[in-house]
Amino acid sequence: MIEMRNIRKIYQLGDEEVRALDGVSLRIEDHEFAAVIGPSGSGKSTMMHILGCLDVADEGEYLLDGRDISDYTDDQLAEVRNRKIGFIFQQFNLLQKLSALENVELPLIYQGVPRVERQKRAHDALELVGLGDRMNHRPNQLSGGQQQRVAIARALATKPELILADEPTGNLDSHSSAEIIGLLHRLHEQGNTIVVITHDNDIAEEAERIIRIRDGRIVSDERKGASA
Amino acid sequence: MMLSQSIRMAFKAIGANKSRSFLTMLGIIIGVLAVSTLISVVQGATGSITSQLQGLGSNMLMVNFRNSGNVEITQSDLQSLVSPSTGISAVSPTVTSQGTVRSAGKSMTATVTGVNKDYFGIRSLTVTTGRSLQAADDLYRTPVAVIGTGVADTLFGQRNVVGSTIVVMGREMTIVGLLKEEGTSQFNTNDNTIFIPYQTAQRLLKNTYLSSFYVASASSDTVALAKTSVEAFLDERVHSSDNYSIFSMNDILSALGSVTSLLSLLLGGIAGISLLVGGIGIMNIMLVSVTERTREIGIRKAIGAKRRSILSQFMIEALVISLVGGLIGLGISWLGVTIIGSLMGISIGITFGVASLSLGFSAGVGLVFGIYPAAKASKLAPIDALRYE
């Protein structure tokens, strides 16, 4: 369970004050599949950074697993990202010099998981996303959809509380996009908590809950499950 | 994170940019090569000179009189110096001159030196065939000679000369012994010297004054005591200490030692500067590498790398570059030193001390110059690093 209470994030651009997030409160339960949607400049990237503990809010509380992380140090935040959050980025963000398997192993290396167990878990995660036969390929030997599936395997390998996907299909053709969306649905069915951040309505429609954001504020929050 | 994992990652990163890594290493390679080669060659040359000097007798003192006409010291006076309390085990007076020596048909100019039976022991000279001089030779002024191999070669064209007769400055003498060949590389070689009994020489050279004498201390520990004893002895008999001078092999050795260690320090220091420049090269490349890999750092941080992990990753990379460079440099230096040694005809090798000094120094350079880029990398904020294109 994650909860934001009255989160504010303000940037100073020259003399101008940009309120990227202006008093956002939000609660996402375990096993939810939620989408945060908004046009560019709406503050959704800032939202994703704060949700992902890549950045901290200026004001307000962010509770992850019931614990406020506002005053965590850099290294404590790194630990939280490592153990509790799995990232899926628009740019995939794989290390080009490592094989698919090594990329998936990386977060486990930072956890200090012993080699044998680490390789088994990375292996299993790649099997799960259907890349069992591409483990030793480098990212540049894989298609965009396959790269994104490696990134998903990397996010899954640590068994995180929250999978955070930032425009996961933004760089993919429609066929690969459908594959990735299908994969996210499957992960959701297996009990993972997923938050997708997007500007694309079609993607957002896939989630069971849609949170619309504009000018740093939440303007609507609908649950499809409730109406269906 | 586990160290072996970090080291594997470092090798991977270095291997990804082979030519650049090699050029960076080159600075360290040249530095280590220069440091270890120069120091080793100086050490080797010093060792070779020192052992030659020690071959001349490291327990030896040599006393020269400036104005021998004033000196009235007899052989028995000199022998009174030999005692456990003076630390002196043997004394030999010497009188020396250049003179013409003839055999059947051939002649040459050689050094003719009058000595007593102990002289050969003091100077560590070995008689290979025949016998050395004896006390009786001196006592009875026997016309006998012990000659160097150079004299034998020149006058007889062979070395089987014991029993032959030579004419030394007009006086016939029988050769009783042949000295071991010392070779031309030796300082102050005795190969062209003819040694005859001291009293025989006094008469031959018409010189009854003592011009110099040699003293052997009982052991290397008593050299200083022996020197004091000789000074006390001379102060009683010679009026001014300006009239004589004492050389000890130890003084020469320690003077040589301080000159060569200064030389080592100087050359090593100059070579060390090239290592330092190599280190700056490492820092430069690591800084470029941090900028190039900003996105990688962002990704690593996003998925959970702590500052320490990033810091150690870049430090280990710098360290691996400098240590691998150091090892290559040491290898080339070993090769070079071996070649130089065989060219100079002396045995030089890289000692453990020199090897660990130069490797330690290159590792230190890697660490010191790796810290700043690594710290810079570790402090990047993950969102800034991820946004970097």
Coordinates of C-alpha atoms in Angstrom, one line a residue:
Chain A
M1 CA 0.0 0.0 0.0
I2 CA 1.3 3.4 -0.9
E3 CA -0.1 6.8 0.2
M4 CA 0.7 10.4 -0.7
R5 CA -0.6 13.1 1.6
N6 CA -0.7 16.6 0.4
I7 CA 2.5 16.3 -1.7
R8 CA 4.0 19.5 -3.1
K9 CA 7.0 19.9 -5.4
I10 CA 8.0 23.3 -6.5
Y11 CA 10.7 24.1 -9.1
Q12 CA 12.3 27.5 -9.5
L13 CA 12.8 28.3 -13.2
G14 CA 14.5 31.7 -13.2
D15 CA 12.1 34.0 -11.4
E16 CA 9.1 31.8 -12.1
E17 CA 7.8 29.3 -9.6
V18 CA 6.6 26.1 -11.2
R19 CA 4.3 24.1 -9.0
A20 CA 4.9 20.6 -10.5
L21 CA 2.8 19.0 -7.8
D22 CA 0.5 21.1 -5.8
G23 CA -1.1 19.3 -3.0
V24 CA -1.6 15.8 -4.3
S25 CA -3.1 13.1 -2.0
L26 CA -3.4 9.6 -3.3
R27 CA -3.7 6.1 -2.0
I28 CA -3.0 3.0 -4.0
E29 CA -3.9 -0.4 -2.5
D30 CA -2.0 -3.6 -2.9
H31 CA -2.7 -5.5 -6.1
E32 CA -4.2 -2.5 -7.8
F33 CA -3.6 -1.7 -11.5
A34 CA -3.7 2.1 -11.7
A35 CA -2.9 4.6 -14.5
V36 CA -1.9 8.2 -13.9
I37 CA -2.8 10.2 -17.0
G38 CA -2.2 13.8 -17.9
P39 CA -0.9 16.0 -20.7
S40 CA 2.7 17.0 -20.8
G41 CA 3.6 19.6 -18.2
S42 CA 0.8 18.2 -15.9
G43 CA 3.3 17.0 -13.3
K44 CA 3.0 13.3 -14.0
S45 CA 6.7 12.9 -14.5
T46 CA 7.3 14.6 -11.1
M47 CA 4.7 12.3 -9.7
M48 CA 6.5 9.3 -11.1
H49 CA 9.8 10.5 -9.7
I50 CA 8.3 10.9 -6.2
L51 CA 6.4 7.6 -6.4
G52 CA 9.6 5.9 -7.5
C53 CA 11.7 7.5 -4.8
L54 CA 13.9 9.0 -7.4
D55 CA 13.2 12.4 -5.9
V56 CA 11.6 13.6 -2.6
A57 CA 8.7 16.0 -2.2
D58 CA 9.2 19.5 -0.8
E59 CA 6.1 19.2 1.4
G60 CA 3.8 16.5 2.4
E61 CA 4.2 12.9 3.4
Y62 CA 4.8 9.9 1.2
L63 CA 4.2 6.6 3.0
L64 CA 5.5 3.4 1.5
D65 CA 4.4 0.3 3.4
G66 CA 3.2 2.7 6.2
R67 CA 6.6 4.3 6.5
D68 CA 7.3 8.0 5.7
I69 CA 10.3 8.3 3.4
S70 CA 10.4 12.1 3.3
D71 CA 13.6 12.3 5.4
Y72 CA 15.4 9.3 4.0
T73 CA 19.0 9.7 2.9
D74 CA 20.2 9.1 -0.6
D75 CA 21.4 5.6 0.3
Q76 CA 18.2 4.7 2.1
L77 CA 16.2 5.8 -0.9
A78 CA 18.5 3.7 -3.1
E79 CA 17.7 0.7 -0.9
V80 CA 13.9 1.4 -1.1
R81 CA 14.2 1.6 -4.9
N82 CA 16.2 -1.6 -5.0
R83 CA 13.9 -3.7 -2.9
K84 CA 10.4 -2.2 -3.2
I85 CA 10.1 -0.7 -6.6
G86 CA 10.5 -2.1 -10.1
F87 CA 10.9 0.5 -12.9
I88 CA 9.8 0.2 -16.5
F89 CA 11.0 3.2 -18.5
Q90 CA 9.9 4.6 -21.9
Q91 CA 13.6 4.4 -22.9
F92 CA 14.0 0.9 -21.5
N93 CA 17.1 2.0 -19.8
L94 CA 19.1 -1.2 -20.1
L95 CA 22.9 -1.2 -19.9
Q96 CA 24.0 -1.7 -23.5
K97 CA 27.2 -3.5 -22.6
L98 CA 25.5 -6.2 -20.5
S99 CA 23.6 -9.2 -21.8
A100 CA 19.8 -9.5 -21.1
L101 CA 20.6 -11.9 -18.2
E102 CA 23.2 -9.6 -16.7
N103 CA 20.8 -6.6 -16.9
V104 CA 18.2 -8.5 -15.0
E105 CA 20.8 -9.7 -12.5
L106 CA 21.9 -6.1 -11.8
P107 CA 19.4 -5.1 -9.1
L108 CA 20.0 -8.5 -7.4
I109 CA 23.8 -7.8 -7.4
Y110 CA 23.1 -4.6 -5.5
Q111 CA 21.0 -6.6 -3.0
G112 CA 23.9 -8.9 -2.5
V113 CA 22.1 -12.0 -3.6
P114 CA 24.6 -14.8 -4.1
R115 CA 25.5 -15.7 -7.7
V116 CA 23.7 -19.0 -8.1
E117 CA 20.4 -17.8 -6.7
R118 CA 20.8 -14.5 -8.6
Q119 CA 21.2 -16.2 -11.9
K120 CA 18.3 -18.5 -11.2
R121 CA 16.0 -15.6 -10.3
A122 CA 17.1 -13.6 -13.4
H123 CA 16.5 -16.7 -15.5
D124 CA 13.0 -17.3 -14.2
A125 CA 12.1 -13.6 -14.7
L126 CA 13.3 -13.8 -18.3
E127 CA 11.3 -17.0 -18.9
L128 CA 8.3 -15.3 -17.5
V129 CA 8.4 -12.5 -20.0
G130 CA 9.0 -15.0 -22.8
L131 CA 12.7 -14.3 -23.5
G132 CA 14.2 -17.6 -22.2
D133 CA 15.9 -18.1 -25.6
R134 CA 17.4 -14.5 -25.7
M135 CA 19.2 -14.4 -22.4
N136 CA 22.7 -13.8 -23.7
H137 CA 21.8 -11.2 -26.3
R138 CA 22.8 -7.6 -25.8
P139 CA 20.1 -5.0 -25.9
N140 CA 21.1 -3.8 -29.4
Q141 CA 20.5 -7.3 -30.6
L142 CA 16.9 -7.2 -29.5
S143 CA 13.8 -5.5 -30.8
G144 CA 12.2 -2.6 -28.9
G145 CA 9.5 -4.9 -27.6
Q146 CA 12.0 -7.5 -26.5
Q147 CA 14.1 -4.8 -24.8
Q148 CA 11.1 -3.6 -22.9
R149 CA 10.4 -7.2 -21.8
V150 CA 14.0 -7.4 -20.5
A151 CA 13.3 -4.2 -18.5
I152 CA 10.1 -5.8 -17.1
A153 CA 12.0 -8.9 -16.2
R154 CA 14.6 -6.7 -14.4
A155 CA 11.7 -5.0 -12.5
L156 CA 10.2 -8.3 -11.5
A157 CA 13.4 -10.0 -10.4
T158 CA 13.5 -8.3 -7.1
K159 CA 9.8 -9.1 -6.4
P160 CA 8.9 -5.5 -5.7
E161 CA 5.9 -4.1 -3.9
L162 CA 5.2 -1.7 -6.7
I163 CA 5.9 -1.9 -10.5
L164 CA 6.2 1.7 -11.8
A165 CA 5.9 2.0 -15.6
D166 CA 6.6 5.4 -17.2
E167 CA 5.1 5.5 -20.8
P168 CA 6.1 1.8 -21.2
T169 CA 4.8 1.7 -24.8
G170 CA 5.9 5.2 -25.8
N171 CA 8.7 3.9 -28.0
L172 CA 7.0 0.8 -29.4
D173 CA 4.9 -0.1 -32.4
S174 CA 1.3 -1.1 -31.9
H175 CA 2.1 -4.9 -32.0
S176 CA 4.8 -4.7 -29.4
S177 CA 2.6 -2.3 -27.3
A178 CA -0.1 -4.9 -27.2
E179 CA 2.4 -7.5 -26.1
I180 CA 3.6 -5.3 -23.3
I181 CA 0.1 -4.4 -22.2
G182 CA -0.8 -8.1 -22.2
L183 CA 2.2 -8.8 -20.0
L184 CA 1.3 -6.1 -17.6
H185 CA -2.2 -7.6 -17.3
R186 CA -0.7 -11.0 -16.6
L187 CA 1.5 -9.5 -13.9
H188 CA -1.5 -7.8 -12.4
E189 CA -3.4 -11.1 -12.3
Q190 CA -0.5 -12.7 -10.5
G191 CA -1.0 -10.2 -7.8
N192 CA 1.5 -7.4 -8.6
T193 CA 0.7 -3.7 -7.9
I194 CA 1.2 -1.7 -11.0
V195 CA 1.1 2.0 -11.7
V196 CA 1.4 3.2 -15.3
I197 CA 2.1 6.8 -16.1
T198 CA 1.0 7.9 -19.5
H199 CA -0.5 10.6 -21.7
D200 CA -2.2 8.0 -23.8
N201 CA -5.9 7.3 -23.1
D202 CA -5.8 3.9 -24.8
I203 CA -3.1 2.8 -22.4
A204 CA -4.9 4.3 -19.4
E205 CA -8.1 2.5 -20.4
E206 CA -6.4 -0.8 -19.8
A207 CA -6.0 -0.1 -16.0
E208 CA -8.8 -0.7 -13.5
R209 CA -8.3 2.8 -12.1
I210 CA -7.6 6.0 -13.9
I211 CA -6.2 9.0 -12.1
R212 CA -6.2 12.2 -14.2
I213 CA -3.8 14.9 -13.3
R214 CA -3.5 18.5 -14.6
D215 CA -1.4 21.4 -13.4
G216 CA -0.1 19.5 -10.5
R217 CA -3.5 18.5 -9.1
I218 CA -5.6 15.4 -9.4
V219 CA -8.7 16.3 -11.3
S220 CA -10.5 12.9 -11.3
D221 CA -10.0 9.4 -9.9
E222 CA -12.3 6.7 -11.3
R223 CA -12.4 3.0 -10.6
K224 CA -13.6 0.9 -13.5
G225 CA -14.1 -2.1 -11.2
A226 CA -16.7 -0.1 -9.2
S227 CA -18.9 0.7 -12.2
A228 CA -18.6 -2.7 -13.9
Chain B
M1 CA 28.2 -5.5 -3.5
M2 CA 30.8 -8.3 -3.8
L3 CA 34.3 -7.3 -4.7
S4 CA 34.9 -10.0 -7.3
Q5 CA 31.7 -8.8 -9.0
S6 CA 33.1 -5.2 -9.0
I7 CA 36.4 -6.2 -10.4
R8 CA 34.7 -8.2 -13.2
M9 CA 32.6 -5.1 -14.0
A10 CA 35.7 -3.0 -14.1
F11 CA 37.5 -5.3 -16.5
K12 CA 34.3 -5.2 -18.7
A13 CA 34.2 -1.4 -18.7
I14 CA 37.9 -1.2 -19.5
G15 CA 37.6 -3.8 -22.2
A16 CA 34.7 -1.9 -23.8
N17 CA 37.1 0.9 -24.6
K18 CA 40.3 -1.0 -25.4
S19 CA 42.4 1.6 -27.2
R20 CA 41.5 4.4 -24.8
S21 CA 42.2 2.3 -21.8
F22 CA 45.5 1.2 -23.2
L23 CA 46.6 4.8 -24.0
T24 CA 45.6 5.7 -20.4
M25 CA 47.6 2.8 -19.1
L26 CA 50.6 3.9 -21.3
G27 CA 51.3 6.7 -18.9
I28 CA 51.5 4.3 -16.0
I29 CA 53.4 1.7 -18.0
I30 CA 56.1 4.3 -18.9
G31 CA 56.3 5.6 -15.4
V32 CA 56.7 2.2 -13.8
L33 CA 59.1 1.1 -16.5
A34 CA 61.3 4.2 -15.9
V35 CA 61.2 3.9 -12.1
S36 CA 62.0 0.3 -11.8
T37 CA 64.5 0.2 -14.6
L38 CA 66.5 3.2 -13.4
I39 CA 66.5 2.1 -9.8
S40 CA 67.4 -1.5 -10.7
V41 CA 70.3 -0.5 -12.9
V42 CA 71.7 1.8 -10.3
Q43 CA 71.3 -0.9 -7.7
G44 CA 72.9 -3.5 -9.9
A45 CA 75.8 -1.3 -10.8
T46 CA 76.3 -0.3 -7.2
G47 CA 76.2 -3.9 -6.1
S48 CA 78.8 -4.8 -8.7
I49 CA 81.2 -2.0 -7.7
T50 CA 80.7 -2.7 -4.0
S51 CA 81.5 -6.4 -4.4
Q52 CA 84.6 -5.5 -6.4
L53 CA 85.7 -3.1 -3.7
Q54 CA 84.9 -5.7 -1.0
G55 CA 87.1 -8.1 -3.0
L56 CA 90.0 -5.7 -2.3
G57 CA 89.5 -6.4 1.4
S58 CA 86.8 -4.7 3.3
N59 CA 88.6 -5.1 6.6
M60 CA 91.6 -3.3 5.2
L61 CA 93.2 0.0 6.2
M62 CA 95.8 1.7 4.1
V63 CA 98.3 4.2 5.6
N64 CA 100.3 6.6 3.4
F65 CA 103.0 8.9 4.6
R66 CA 103.4 12.2 2.9
N67 CA 107.0 12.8 3.7
S68 CA 108.5 9.4 4.3
G69 CA 111.9 10.7 5.0
N70 CA 110.7 11.7 8.5
V71 CA 109.3 8.4 9.4
E72 CA 111.3 6.1 11.5
I73 CA 109.1 3.1 12.0
T74 CA 110.6 -0.3 11.9
Q75 CA 109.0 -3.6 10.9
S76 CA 109.0 -4.8 14.5
D77 CA 107.3 -1.5 15.5
L78 CA 104.6 -2.3 13.0
Q79 CA 104.2 -5.9 14.2
S80 CA 103.6 -4.6 17.8
L81 CA 100.3 -3.3 16.5
V82 CA 99.0 -6.8 16.0
S83 CA 97.1 -7.7 19.2
P84 CA 93.5 -8.6 20.2
S85 CA 93.3 -5.3 22.1
T86 CA 94.0 -3.2 19.0
G87 CA 91.6 -5.2 16.8
I88 CA 94.4 -5.7 14.3
S89 CA 95.2 -9.2 13.0
A90 CA 98.0 -8.4 10.5
V91 CA 100.2 -5.6 9.2
S92 CA 102.4 -5.4 6.2
P93 CA 104.8 -2.5 5.2
T94 CA 105.0 -1.8 1.5
V95 CA 107.5 -0.1 -0.7
T96 CA 106.7 0.3 -4.3
S97 CA 108.3 1.5 -7.6
Q98 CA 107.9 1.1 -11.3
G99 CA 110.8 -0.8 -12.8
T100 CA 112.0 -2.7 -15.8
V101 CA 111.7 -6.5 -15.7
R102 CA 113.3 -8.9 -18.2
S103 CA 113.2 -12.5 -19.1
A104 CA 115.0 -14.3 -21.8
G105 CA 114.7 -11.8 -24.7
K106 CA 111.6 -9.9 -23.5
S107 CA 111.2 -6.9 -21.1
M108 CA 108.4 -4.8 -19.7
T109 CA 107.8 -2.1 -17.2
A110 CA 106.0 -3.4 -14.1
T111 CA 105.1 -2.4 -10.6
V112 CA 107.6 -3.8 -8.2
T113 CA 106.3 -3.9 -4.6
G114 CA 108.0 -5.1 -1.5
V115 CA 105.7 -6.7 1.1
N116 CA 105.9 -9.2 4.0
K117 CA 104.2 -12.6 4.2
D118 CA 100.9 -11.1 5.6
Y119 CA 100.3 -8.8 2.7
F120 CA 98.5 -11.4 0.5
G121 CA 96.1 -12.2 3.3
I122 CA 95.3 -8.5 4.0
R123 CA 94.6 -7.8 0.3
S124 CA 92.8 -11.1 -0.3
L125 CA 95.2 -12.1 -3.0
T126 CA 95.4 -15.8 -3.9
V127 CA 98.5 -17.6 -5.1
T128 CA 97.3 -20.2 -7.7
T129 CA 100.6 -22.1 -8.4
G130 CA 103.7 -22.2 -6.3
R131 CA 103.9 -20.6 -2.9
S132 CA 103.4 -17.2 -1.3
L133 CA 106.2 -15.2 0.4
Q134 CA 107.3 -16.4 3.7
A135 CA 108.9 -14.8 6.8
A136 CA 112.2 -16.4 6.0
D137 CA 112.3 -14.7 2.6
D138 CA 112.1 -11.3 4.3
L139 CA 114.6 -12.2 7.0
Y140 CA 117.2 -13.5 4.6
R141 CA 116.4 -11.0 1.7
T142 CA 115.9 -14.0 -0.6
P143 CA 115.7 -13.0 -4.3
V144 CA 112.3 -14.5 -4.9
A145 CA 109.2 -13.1 -6.5
V146 CA 105.4 -13.7 -6.7
I147 CA 104.1 -12.4 -10.0
G148 CA 100.8 -11.5 -11.6
T149 CA 99.4 -13.3 -14.6
G150 CA 100.0 -10.2 -16.8
V151 CA 103.7 -10.3 -16.2
A152 CA 103.8 -14.1 -16.9
D153 CA 101.9 -13.6 -20.2
T154 CA 104.1 -10.7 -21.4
L155 CA 107.4 -12.1 -20.4
F156 CA 106.9 -15.8 -21.1
G157 CA 103.8 -16.1 -23.2
Q158 CA 102.5 -18.8 -20.8
R159 CA 101.6 -19.4 -17.2
N160 CA 103.8 -22.3 -16.3
V161 CA 106.5 -20.0 -14.9
V162 CA 107.2 -21.1 -11.3
G163 CA 110.9 -21.8 -11.0
S164 CA 111.9 -19.6 -13.9
T165 CA 114.2 -16.7 -13.5
I166 CA 113.5 -13.0 -14.2
V167 CA 115.7 -9.9 -13.9
V168 CA 114.0 -7.3 -11.7
M169 CA 115.6 -3.9 -12.0
G170 CA 118.9 -5.5 -12.7
R171 CA 118.7 -8.3 -10.1
E172 CA 118.1 -11.9 -10.9
M173 CA 115.2 -13.5 -9.0
T174 CA 113.4 -16.8 -8.9
I175 CA 109.6 -16.9 -9.5
V176 CA 108.1 -18.9 -6.6
G177 CA 104.4 -18.2 -7.1
L178 CA 101.8 -17.0 -9.6
L179 CA 98.8 -14.9 -8.5
K180 CA 95.2 -15.6 -9.5
E181 CA 94.1 -13.6 -12.5
E182 CA 92.0 -10.6 -11.6
G183 CA 91.0 -9.4 -15.0
T184 CA 90.9 -5.9 -16.5
S185 CA 87.5 -5.0 -15.1
Q186 CA 88.9 -5.0 -11.6
F187 CA 90.1 -1.6 -10.2
N188 CA 93.7 -1.4 -9.3
T189 CA 94.5 -4.8 -10.7
N190 CA 97.6 -6.7 -9.5
D191 CA 98.0 -8.7 -12.7
N192 CA 101.0 -6.5 -13.8
T193 CA 102.7 -6.4 -10.3
I194 CA 105.7 -8.3 -9.0
F195 CA 105.8 -8.9 -5.3
I196 CA 109.1 -9.4 -3.6
P197 CA 110.1 -9.6 0.1
Y198 CA 110.1 -6.3 1.8
Q199 CA 113.7 -6.2 2.8
T200 CA 114.8 -7.4 -0.6
A201 CA 112.9 -4.5 -2.1
Q202 CA 114.3 -2.0 0.4
R203 CA 117.8 -2.9 -0.8
L204 CA 116.9 -3.1 -4.5
L205 CA 115.1 0.3 -4.5
K206 CA 117.6 1.8 -2.2
N207 CA 114.8 3.1 0.0
T208 CA 114.9 2.3 3.8
Y209 CA 112.1 4.6 4.7
L210 CA 108.5 3.4 5.2
S211 CA 106.2 5.0 2.7
S212 CA 103.0 3.1 3.4
F213 CA 101.6 0.1 5.2
Y214 CA 98.5 -2.0 5.1
V215 CA 96.5 -3.2 8.2
A216 CA 93.9 -5.9 8.4
S217 CA 91.4 -5.7 11.2
A218 CA 90.5 -8.9 13.0
S219 CA 86.9 -8.7 11.7
S220 CA 84.5 -6.2 10.1
D221 CA 83.3 -5.2 13.6
T222 CA 86.8 -4.1 14.7
V223 CA 87.6 -1.8 11.7
A224 CA 86.8 1.3 13.7
L225 CA 88.9 0.1 16.7
A226 CA 91.7 -0.8 14.4
K227 CA 91.7 2.7 12.9
T228 CA 91.8 4.3 16.3
S229 CA 94.7 2.1 17.3
V230 CA 96.6 3.0 14.2
E231 CA 96.0 6.7 14.8
A232 CA 97.2 6.4 18.4
F233 CA 100.3 4.5 17.2
L234 CA 101.1 7.1 14.5
D235 CA 100.5 10.1 16.8
E236 CA 103.3 8.8 19.1
R237 CA 105.8 8.4 16.2
V238 CA 104.8 11.0 13.6
H239 CA 104.7 14.5 14.8
S240 CA 101.8 15.9 12.8
S241 CA 98.7 14.1 11.7
D242 CA 99.1 16.1 8.5
N243 CA 102.0 13.7 7.6
Y244 CA 99.9 10.7 7.1
S245 CA 96.5 9.7 5.8
I246 CA 94.5 6.6 6.5
F247 CA 92.1 5.1 4.0
S248 CA 89.7 2.5 5.0
M249 CA 87.7 0.4 2.6
N250 CA 84.7 1.0 4.7
D251 CA 85.0 4.8 4.3
I252 CA 85.1 4.4 0.5
L253 CA 82.2 1.9 0.6
S254 CA 80.0 4.2 2.6
A255 CA 80.9 7.2 0.5
L256 CA 80.0 5.2 -2.5
G257 CA 76.8 4.0 -0.9
S258 CA 75.7 7.6 -0.1
V259 CA 76.5 8.7 -3.7
T260 CA 74.5 5.9 -5.3
S261 CA 71.6 6.1 -2.9
L262 CA 71.4 9.8 -3.8
L263 CA 71.5 8.8 -7.5
S264 CA 68.8 6.3 -7.0
L265 CA 66.6 8.8 -5.3
L266 CA 67.2 11.4 -7.9
L267 CA 66.6 9.1 -10.9
G268 CA 63.7 7.4 -9.1
G269 CA 62.2 10.8 -8.4
I270 CA 62.4 12.0 -11.9
A271 CA 60.9 8.8 -13.1
G272 CA 58.3 9.2 -10.4
I273 CA 57.2 12.4 -12.0
S274 CA 56.2 10.5 -15.1
L275 CA 54.1 8.2 -13.0
L276 CA 52.4 11.2 -11.6
V277 CA 51.7 12.5 -15.0
G278 CA 50.3 9.1 -15.9
G279 CA 48.0 9.5 -12.9
I280 CA 46.7 12.8 -14.1
G281 CA 46.0 10.9 -17.4
I282 CA 43.9 8.4 -15.5
M283 CA 42.0 11.2 -13.7
N284 CA 41.3 12.9 -17.0
I285 CA 40.0 9.7 -18.7
M286 CA 37.9 8.7 -15.7
L287 CA 36.3 12.2 -15.7
V288 CA 35.4 11.8 -19.4
S289 CA 34.2 8.3 -18.6
V290 CA 31.9 9.6 -15.8
T291 CA 30.4 12.1 -18.2
E292 CA 29.9 9.6 -21.0
R293 CA 28.3 7.1 -18.6
T294 CA 26.1 9.5 -16.8
R295 CA 23.0 7.7 -18.1
E296 CA 24.5 4.3 -17.0
I297 CA 25.1 5.8 -13.5
G298 CA 21.5 7.0 -13.5
I299 CA 20.1 3.6 -14.4
R300 CA 22.3 1.9 -11.8
K301 CA 21.1 4.3 -9.1
A302 CA 17.5 4.0 -10.2
I303 CA 17.6 0.3 -9.7
G304 CA 19.3 0.5 -6.3
A305 CA 23.0 1.3 -6.5
K306 CA 24.1 3.2 -3.4
R307 CA 26.7 5.9 -3.5
R308 CA 29.3 3.4 -2.2
S309 CA 28.6 1.0 -5.0
I310 CA 29.1 3.7 -7.7
L311 CA 32.2 5.1 -5.9
S312 CA 33.8 1.7 -5.6
Q313 CA 32.9 0.8 -9.2
F314 CA 34.8 3.8 -10.6
M315 CA 37.6 3.5 -8.0
I316 CA 38.2 -0.1 -8.9
E317 CA 38.3 0.8 -12.6
A318 CA 41.0 3.4 -11.9
L319 CA 42.9 1.0 -9.7
V320 CA 42.6 -1.8 -12.3
I321 CA 44.0 0.5 -15.0
S322 CA 46.9 1.6 -12.9
L323 CA 47.7 -1.9 -11.6
V324 CA 47.5 -3.6 -15.0
G325 CA 49.6 -0.7 -16.4
G326 CA 52.1 -1.2 -13.5
L327 CA 52.4 -4.9 -14.1
I328 CA 52.9 -4.4 -17.8
G329 CA 55.6 -1.8 -17.1
L330 CA 57.3 -4.1 -14.6
G331 CA 57.3 -6.9 -17.1
I332 CA 58.9 -4.7 -19.8
S333 CA 61.3 -3.3 -17.2
W334 CA 62.4 -6.8 -16.2
L335 CA 63.1 -7.6 -19.9
G336 CA 65.0 -4.3 -20.3
V337 CA 67.0 -4.7 -17.1
T338 CA 68.0 -8.3 -18.1
I339 CA 69.2 -7.0 -21.5
I340 CA 71.1 -4.0 -20.0
G341 CA 72.7 -6.4 -17.4
S342 CA 74.0 -8.7 -20.1
L343 CA 75.3 -5.8 -22.1
M344 CA 77.1 -4.3 -19.1
G345 CA 78.3 -7.8 -18.0
I346 CA 76.9 -7.4 -14.5
S347 CA 74.0 -9.3 -13.0
I348 CA 71.1 -7.0 -12.3
G349 CA 67.5 -8.1 -11.5
I350 CA 64.5 -6.3 -10.2
T351 CA 64.4 -6.8 -6.5
F352 CA 61.2 -7.5 -4.6
G353 CA 61.6 -4.1 -3.0
V354 CA 61.7 -2.2 -6.3
A355 CA 58.8 -4.3 -7.7
S356 CA 56.6 -3.6 -4.7
L357 CA 57.6 0.0 -4.6
S358 CA 56.7 0.7 -8.2
L359 CA 53.5 -1.4 -8.1
G360 CA 52.5 0.2 -4.8
F361 CA 53.2 3.7 -6.2
S362 CA 51.2 3.0 -9.3
A363 CA 48.3 1.7 -7.2
G364 CA 48.6 4.8 -5.0
V365 CA 48.5 7.0 -8.1
G366 CA 45.3 5.1 -9.3
L367 CA 43.6 5.6 -6.0
V368 CA 44.5 9.2 -5.5
F369 CA 43.6 10.3 -9.0
G370 CA 40.6 7.9 -9.1
I371 CA 38.9 9.4 -6.1
Y372 CA 37.7 12.7 -7.6
P373 CA 36.0 11.2 -10.7
A374 CA 34.5 8.4 -8.6
A375 CA 33.2 10.8 -6.0
K376 CA 31.7 12.9 -8.8
A377 CA 29.9 9.9 -10.3
S378 CA 28.6 8.7 -6.9
K379 CA 27.0 12.1 -6.2
L380 CA 25.0 12.4 -9.4
A381 CA 21.3 12.6 -8.6
P382 CA 19.4 9.7 -10.2
I383 CA 16.8 11.8 -12.0
D384 CA 19.4 14.2 -13.5
A385 CA 21.5 11.3 -14.6
L386 CA 18.5 9.5 -16.2
R387 CA 17.5 12.6 -18.1
Y388 CA 21.0 13.0 -19.5
E389 CA 21.3 12.3 -23.2

